[in-house]
Short mmCIF file of C-alpha atoms in Angstrom, two decimals:
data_model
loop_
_atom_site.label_atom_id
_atom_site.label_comp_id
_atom_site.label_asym_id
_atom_site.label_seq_id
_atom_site.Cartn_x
_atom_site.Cartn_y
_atom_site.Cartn_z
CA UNK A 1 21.75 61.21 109.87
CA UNK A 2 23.97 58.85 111.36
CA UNK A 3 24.79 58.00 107.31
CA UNK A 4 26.00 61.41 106.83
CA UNK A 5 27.96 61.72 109.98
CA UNK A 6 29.82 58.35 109.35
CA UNK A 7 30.38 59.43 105.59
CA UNK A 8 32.49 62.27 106.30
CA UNK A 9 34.76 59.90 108.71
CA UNK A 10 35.09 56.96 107.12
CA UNK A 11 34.55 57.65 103.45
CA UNK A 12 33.64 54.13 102.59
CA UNK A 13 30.14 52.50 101.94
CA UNK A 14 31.39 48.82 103.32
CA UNK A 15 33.14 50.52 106.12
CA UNK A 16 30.21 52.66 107.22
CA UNK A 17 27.67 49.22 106.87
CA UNK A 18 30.13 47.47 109.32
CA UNK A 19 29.85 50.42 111.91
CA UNK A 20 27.01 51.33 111.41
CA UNK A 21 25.49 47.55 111.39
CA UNK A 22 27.20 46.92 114.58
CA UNK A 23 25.48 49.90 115.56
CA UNK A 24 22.25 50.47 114.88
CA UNK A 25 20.49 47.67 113.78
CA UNK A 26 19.96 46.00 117.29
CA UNK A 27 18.77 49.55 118.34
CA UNK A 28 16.06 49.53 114.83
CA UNK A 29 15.26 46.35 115.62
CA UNK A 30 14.37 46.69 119.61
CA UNK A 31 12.34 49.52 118.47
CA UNK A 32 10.08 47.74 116.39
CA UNK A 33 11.71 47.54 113.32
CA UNK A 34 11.14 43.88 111.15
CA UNK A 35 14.55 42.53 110.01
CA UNK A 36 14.43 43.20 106.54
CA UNK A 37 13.62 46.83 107.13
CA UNK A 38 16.45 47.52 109.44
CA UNK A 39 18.83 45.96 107.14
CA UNK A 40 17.87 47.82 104.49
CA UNK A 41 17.81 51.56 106.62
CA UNK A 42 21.67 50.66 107.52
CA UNK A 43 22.43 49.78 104.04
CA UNK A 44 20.91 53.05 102.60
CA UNK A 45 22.47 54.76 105.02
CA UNK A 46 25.79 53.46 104.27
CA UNK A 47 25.69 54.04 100.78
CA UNK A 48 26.09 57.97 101.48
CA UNK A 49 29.45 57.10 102.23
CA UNK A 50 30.83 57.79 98.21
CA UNK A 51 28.67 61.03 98.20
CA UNK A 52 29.86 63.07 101.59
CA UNK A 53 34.09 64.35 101.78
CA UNK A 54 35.79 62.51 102.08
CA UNK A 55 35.28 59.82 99.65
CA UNK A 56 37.67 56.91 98.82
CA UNK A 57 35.74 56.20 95.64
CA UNK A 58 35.97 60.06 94.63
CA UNK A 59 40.10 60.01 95.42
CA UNK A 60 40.10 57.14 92.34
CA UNK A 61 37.97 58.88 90.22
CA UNK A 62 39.76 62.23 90.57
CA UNK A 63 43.17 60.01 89.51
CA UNK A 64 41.50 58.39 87.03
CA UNK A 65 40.44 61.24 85.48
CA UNK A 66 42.64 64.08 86.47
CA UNK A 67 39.34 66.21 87.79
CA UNK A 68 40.39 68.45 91.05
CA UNK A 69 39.66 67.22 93.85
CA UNK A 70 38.69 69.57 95.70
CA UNK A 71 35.87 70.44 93.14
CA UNK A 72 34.60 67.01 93.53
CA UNK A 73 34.57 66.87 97.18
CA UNK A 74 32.98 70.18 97.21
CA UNK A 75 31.07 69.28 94.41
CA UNK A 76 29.18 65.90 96.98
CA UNK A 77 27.95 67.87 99.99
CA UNK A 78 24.28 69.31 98.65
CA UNK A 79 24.03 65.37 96.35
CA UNK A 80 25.09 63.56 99.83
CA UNK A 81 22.76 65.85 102.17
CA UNK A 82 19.97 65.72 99.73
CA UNK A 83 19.86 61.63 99.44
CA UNK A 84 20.63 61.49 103.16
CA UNK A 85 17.00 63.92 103.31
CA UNK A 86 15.35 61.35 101.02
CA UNK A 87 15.90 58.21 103.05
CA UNK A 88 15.03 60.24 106.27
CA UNK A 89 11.98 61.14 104.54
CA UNK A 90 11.73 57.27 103.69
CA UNK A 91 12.13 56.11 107.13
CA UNK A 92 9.95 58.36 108.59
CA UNK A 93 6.96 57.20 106.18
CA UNK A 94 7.62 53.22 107.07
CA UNK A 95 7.67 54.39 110.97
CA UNK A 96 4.37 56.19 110.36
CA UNK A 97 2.64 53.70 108.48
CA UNK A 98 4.00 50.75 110.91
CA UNK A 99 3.86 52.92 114.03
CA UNK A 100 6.40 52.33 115.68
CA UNK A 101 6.94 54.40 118.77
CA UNK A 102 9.47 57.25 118.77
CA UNK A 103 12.46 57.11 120.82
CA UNK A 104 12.43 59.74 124.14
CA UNK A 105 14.89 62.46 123.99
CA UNK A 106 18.01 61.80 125.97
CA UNK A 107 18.28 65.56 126.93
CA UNK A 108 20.80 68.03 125.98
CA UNK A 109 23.01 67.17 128.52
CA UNK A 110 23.72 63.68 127.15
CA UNK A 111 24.04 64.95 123.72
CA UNK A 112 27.02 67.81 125.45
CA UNK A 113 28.91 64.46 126.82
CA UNK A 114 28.50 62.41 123.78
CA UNK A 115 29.70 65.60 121.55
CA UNK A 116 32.94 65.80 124.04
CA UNK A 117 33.65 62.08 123.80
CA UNK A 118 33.63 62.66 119.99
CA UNK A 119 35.12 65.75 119.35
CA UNK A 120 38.42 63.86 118.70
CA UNK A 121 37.25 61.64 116.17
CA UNK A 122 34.87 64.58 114.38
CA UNK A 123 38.34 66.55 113.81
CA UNK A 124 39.18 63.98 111.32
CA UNK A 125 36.84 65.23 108.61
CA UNK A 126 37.79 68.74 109.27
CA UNK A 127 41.13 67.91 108.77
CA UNK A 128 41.06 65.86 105.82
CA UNK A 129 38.48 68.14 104.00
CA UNK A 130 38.91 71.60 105.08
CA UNK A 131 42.95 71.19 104.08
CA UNK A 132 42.05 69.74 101.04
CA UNK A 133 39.72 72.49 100.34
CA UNK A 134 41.82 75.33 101.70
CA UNK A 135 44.79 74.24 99.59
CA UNK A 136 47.03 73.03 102.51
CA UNK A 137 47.44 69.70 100.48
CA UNK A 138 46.89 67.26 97.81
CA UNK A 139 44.46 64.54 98.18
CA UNK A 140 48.07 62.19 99.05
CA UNK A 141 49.12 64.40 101.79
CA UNK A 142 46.16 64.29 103.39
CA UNK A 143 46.08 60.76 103.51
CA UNK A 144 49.19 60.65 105.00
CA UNK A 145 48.29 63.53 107.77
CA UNK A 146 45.07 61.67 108.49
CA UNK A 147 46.82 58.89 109.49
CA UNK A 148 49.47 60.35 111.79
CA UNK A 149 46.55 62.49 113.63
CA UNK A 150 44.79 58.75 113.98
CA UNK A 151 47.96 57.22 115.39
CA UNK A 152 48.46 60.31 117.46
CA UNK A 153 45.27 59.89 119.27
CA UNK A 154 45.20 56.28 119.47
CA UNK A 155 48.96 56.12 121.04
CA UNK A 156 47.85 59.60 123.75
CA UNK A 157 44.63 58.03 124.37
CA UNK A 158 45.94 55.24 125.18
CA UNK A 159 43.36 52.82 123.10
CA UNK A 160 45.61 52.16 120.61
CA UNK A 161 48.89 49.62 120.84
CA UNK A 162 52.21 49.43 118.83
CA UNK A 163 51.60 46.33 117.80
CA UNK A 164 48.19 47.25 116.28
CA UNK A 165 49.93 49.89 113.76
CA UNK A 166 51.62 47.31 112.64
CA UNK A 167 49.10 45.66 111.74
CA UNK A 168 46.93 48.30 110.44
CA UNK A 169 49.65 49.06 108.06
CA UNK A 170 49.82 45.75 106.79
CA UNK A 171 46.03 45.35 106.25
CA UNK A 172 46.11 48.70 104.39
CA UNK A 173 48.51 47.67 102.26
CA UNK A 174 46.74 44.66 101.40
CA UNK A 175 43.35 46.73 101.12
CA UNK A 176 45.49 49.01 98.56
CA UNK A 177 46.54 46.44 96.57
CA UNK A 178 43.18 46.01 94.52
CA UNK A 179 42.43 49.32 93.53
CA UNK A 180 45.77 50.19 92.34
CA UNK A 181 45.66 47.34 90.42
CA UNK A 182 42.24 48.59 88.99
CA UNK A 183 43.62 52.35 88.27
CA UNK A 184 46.58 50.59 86.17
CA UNK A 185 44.34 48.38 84.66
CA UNK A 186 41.69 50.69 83.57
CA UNK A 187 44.25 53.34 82.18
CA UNK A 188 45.61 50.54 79.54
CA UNK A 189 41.61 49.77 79.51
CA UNK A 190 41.26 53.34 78.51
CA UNK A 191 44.56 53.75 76.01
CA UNK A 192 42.99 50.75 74.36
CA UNK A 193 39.62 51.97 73.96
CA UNK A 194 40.85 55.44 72.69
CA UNK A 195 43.63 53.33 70.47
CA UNK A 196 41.34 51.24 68.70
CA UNK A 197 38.27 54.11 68.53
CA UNK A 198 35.98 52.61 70.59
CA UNK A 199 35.25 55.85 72.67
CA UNK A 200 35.20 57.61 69.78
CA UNK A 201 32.71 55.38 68.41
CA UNK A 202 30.15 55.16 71.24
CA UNK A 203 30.43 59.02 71.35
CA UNK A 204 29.14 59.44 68.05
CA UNK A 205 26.73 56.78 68.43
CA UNK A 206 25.56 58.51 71.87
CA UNK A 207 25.64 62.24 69.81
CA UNK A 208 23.53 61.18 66.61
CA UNK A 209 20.91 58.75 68.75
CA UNK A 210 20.32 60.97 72.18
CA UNK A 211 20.01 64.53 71.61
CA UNK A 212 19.57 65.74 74.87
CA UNK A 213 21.83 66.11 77.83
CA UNK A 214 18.95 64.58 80.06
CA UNK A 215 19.06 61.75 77.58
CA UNK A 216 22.44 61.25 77.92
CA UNK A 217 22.56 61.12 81.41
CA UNK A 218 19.57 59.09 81.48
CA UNK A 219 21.29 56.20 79.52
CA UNK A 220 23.99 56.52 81.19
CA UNK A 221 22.58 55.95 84.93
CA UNK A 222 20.45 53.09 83.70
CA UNK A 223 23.85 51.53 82.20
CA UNK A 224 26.08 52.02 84.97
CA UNK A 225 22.92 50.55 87.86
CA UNK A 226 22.63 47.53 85.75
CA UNK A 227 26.57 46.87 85.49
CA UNK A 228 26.51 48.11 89.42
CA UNK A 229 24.03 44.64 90.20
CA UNK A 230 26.75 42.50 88.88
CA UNK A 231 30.42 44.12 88.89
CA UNK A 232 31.90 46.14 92.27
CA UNK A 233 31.34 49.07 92.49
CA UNK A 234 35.30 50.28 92.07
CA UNK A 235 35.71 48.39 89.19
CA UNK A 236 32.48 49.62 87.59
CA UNK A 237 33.72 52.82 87.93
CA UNK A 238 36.92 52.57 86.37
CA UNK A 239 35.85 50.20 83.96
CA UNK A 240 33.25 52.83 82.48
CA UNK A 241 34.79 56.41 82.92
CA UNK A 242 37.15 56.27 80.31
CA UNK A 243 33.70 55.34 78.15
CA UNK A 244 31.30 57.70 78.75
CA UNK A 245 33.15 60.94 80.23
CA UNK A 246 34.36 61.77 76.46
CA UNK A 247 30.41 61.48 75.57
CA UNK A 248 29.41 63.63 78.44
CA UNK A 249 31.84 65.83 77.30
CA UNK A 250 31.23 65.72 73.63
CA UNK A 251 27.63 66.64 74.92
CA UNK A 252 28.96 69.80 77.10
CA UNK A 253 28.06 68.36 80.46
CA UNK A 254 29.06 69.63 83.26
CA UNK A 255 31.19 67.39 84.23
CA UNK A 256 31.05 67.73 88.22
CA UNK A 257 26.92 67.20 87.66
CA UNK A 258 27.94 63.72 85.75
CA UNK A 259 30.62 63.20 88.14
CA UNK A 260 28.19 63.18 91.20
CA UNK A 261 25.09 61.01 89.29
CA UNK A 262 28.31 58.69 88.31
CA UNK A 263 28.73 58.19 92.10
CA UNK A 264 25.82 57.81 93.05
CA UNK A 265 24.52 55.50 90.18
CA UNK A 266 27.66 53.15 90.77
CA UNK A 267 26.64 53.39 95.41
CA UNK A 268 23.52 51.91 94.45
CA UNK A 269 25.26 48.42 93.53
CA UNK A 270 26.58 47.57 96.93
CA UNK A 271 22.47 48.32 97.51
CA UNK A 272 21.60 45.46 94.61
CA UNK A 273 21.28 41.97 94.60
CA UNK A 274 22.78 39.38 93.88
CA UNK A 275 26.58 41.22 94.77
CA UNK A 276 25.80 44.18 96.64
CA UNK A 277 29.00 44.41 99.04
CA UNK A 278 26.79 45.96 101.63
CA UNK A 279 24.05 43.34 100.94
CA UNK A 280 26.75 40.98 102.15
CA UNK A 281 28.44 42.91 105.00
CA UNK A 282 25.06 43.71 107.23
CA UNK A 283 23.67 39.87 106.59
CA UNK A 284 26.92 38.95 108.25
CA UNK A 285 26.57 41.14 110.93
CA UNK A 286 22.74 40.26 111.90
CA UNK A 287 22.40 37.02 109.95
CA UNK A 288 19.25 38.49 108.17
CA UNK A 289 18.53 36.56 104.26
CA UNK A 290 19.13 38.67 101.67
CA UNK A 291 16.49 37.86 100.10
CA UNK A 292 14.13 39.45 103.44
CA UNK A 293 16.05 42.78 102.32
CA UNK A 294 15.33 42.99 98.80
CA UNK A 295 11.28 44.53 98.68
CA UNK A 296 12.37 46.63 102.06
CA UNK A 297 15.71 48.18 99.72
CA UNK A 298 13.32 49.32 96.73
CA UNK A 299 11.70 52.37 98.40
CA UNK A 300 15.41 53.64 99.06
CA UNK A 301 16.40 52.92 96.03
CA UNK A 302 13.34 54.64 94.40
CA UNK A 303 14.85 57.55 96.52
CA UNK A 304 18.29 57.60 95.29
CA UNK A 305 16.37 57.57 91.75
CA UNK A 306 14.19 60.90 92.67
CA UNK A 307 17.67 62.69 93.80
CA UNK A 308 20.00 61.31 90.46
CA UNK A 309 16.59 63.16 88.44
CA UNK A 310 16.42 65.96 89.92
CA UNK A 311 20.65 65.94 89.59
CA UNK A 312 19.94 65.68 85.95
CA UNK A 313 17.14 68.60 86.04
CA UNK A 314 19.36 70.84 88.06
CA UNK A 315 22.95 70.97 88.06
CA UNK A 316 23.87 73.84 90.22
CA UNK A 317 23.02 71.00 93.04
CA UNK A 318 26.41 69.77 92.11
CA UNK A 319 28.57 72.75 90.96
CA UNK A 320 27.18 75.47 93.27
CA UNK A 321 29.09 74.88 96.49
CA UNK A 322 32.24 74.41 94.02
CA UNK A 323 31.37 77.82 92.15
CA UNK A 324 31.52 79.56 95.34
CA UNK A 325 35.08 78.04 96.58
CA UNK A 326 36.41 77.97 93.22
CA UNK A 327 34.91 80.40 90.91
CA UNK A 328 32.69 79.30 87.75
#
């Protein structure tokens, strides 16, 4: 739960393992959780952070591609909720089995002042997503508007200094730097591929080899987790879009139901050894082995497989909050 609630402020996976390492995995651990196990609840957890609006990885995609959006954000909540369900339903079955006591109930009146503290912060998501969604403004704008309501509250509130905007700007600048250079990269990627006929090529060898659309998807999901063990997962993305969306389309595909198994196939590589970001990110935090989080990882990650099938089964999952904002 916490998963879902940091996805829709952050919008990053690495981002939401820092937080939500710094977090929770003392608390997971104090309650009787072994180290390996807690690692690998955060990192699940974190990996929501593509699926729920807003989504950094989704803003690429949609200017990769030229999809809407709004249609894509839209197109994440049921995928996100529904995998955030699954590792619940995960977790819960480990606590069972190990039993581990539950924690008390704090009361509703703790819950009212935690809420209040919040309320600033949980305004960011409604911002970002309802304006985007309403049509106030693009994807850019947005950006931009998120950032002068975080400055806004950070200067009023008094927790945030001049001299810290500063450098915020200059680390997001930095932090910019590499997936603009991917975007650019992967369009003359993708000129090439069309130039020279690979895409062309692997459609037709897609078309006349896998004659069903749960095939297709199928081989592509096993394709993009094994590239996801080994390449980031930004890269990944943009590296294979401008391969397999002509296929899916070729293959009449809805393309927001591909879109969301994409983004979730391409998460589950920050889950994956041996350069899963988030891997990486929550052994720094805790100094837990990797290696102590790979067996704990695999009943998430058999998860996140149940929810990509059932994604390829059913695809109003993905398209039927978008249907009813947008129209079929």
């Amino acid at each position: 739960l916490a998963g879902i609630l940091m996805a829709g402020i952050s919008g990053s996976s690495n981002a939401d393992a820092s937080a939500l390492g710094a977090i929770c995995l003392r608390a997971l651990k104090k309650g009787g959780y072994e180290d390996g196990w807690a690692s690998a609840i955060v990192v699940s957890a974190a990996g929501i952070g593509p699926i729920i609006p807003p989504s950094i990885i989704m803003i690429v995609y949609a200017n990769a591609t030229g999809l809407d959006i709004g249609k894509l954000f839209a197109a994440g909540i049921l995928p996100g909720v529904l995998l955030g369900i699954c590792y619940m339903v995960t977790g819960v079955i480990y606590a069972k089995k190990r039993n581990i006591p539950k924690i008390p109930f704090q009361g509703l009146k703790h819950v009212g002042k935690t809420f209040v503290r919040a309320i600033w912060a949980l305004l960011m998501p409604i911002i970002i997503i309802g304006g985007i969604l309403g049509g106030f403004f693009t994807a850019t704008e947005c950006g931009v508007i998120a950032t002068l309501y975080g400055i806004a509250y950070g200067l009023i509130a008094r927790r945030l200094k001049v001299r810290e905007i500063w450098d915020s700007l200059r680390d997001g600048i930095i932090a910019a730097v590499g997936p603009i250079s991917l975007i650019a990269i992967s369009s003359i990627f993708s000129y090439m591929l069309a130039r020279e006929g690979v895409t062309g090529a692997i459609a037709d060898f897609v078309t006349n080899n896998i004659h069903s659309q749960f095939g297709v998807l199928a081989f592509v999901s096993i394709i993009c987790i094994i590239a996801g063990c080994f390449v980031d997962g930004t890269a990944t993305m943009l590296l294979l879009t401008p391969i397999f969306l002509p296929v899916v389309q070729a293959m009449n595909i809805d393309v927001l139901q591909f879109s969301m198994i994409f983004m979730i196939v391409i998460m589950s590589g920050g889950m994956t050894p041996p350069v899963g970001s988030m891997l990486f990110i929550i052994s720094g935090i805790d100094g837990t082995p990797i290696s102590r989080m790979v067996k704990p990882i695999i009943p998430f990650m058999l998860a996140l497989i149940v929810v990509v099938i059932l994604l390829m089964l059913i695809p109003d999952i993905a398209s039927f909050i978008p249907g009813m904002l947008y129209g079929a």
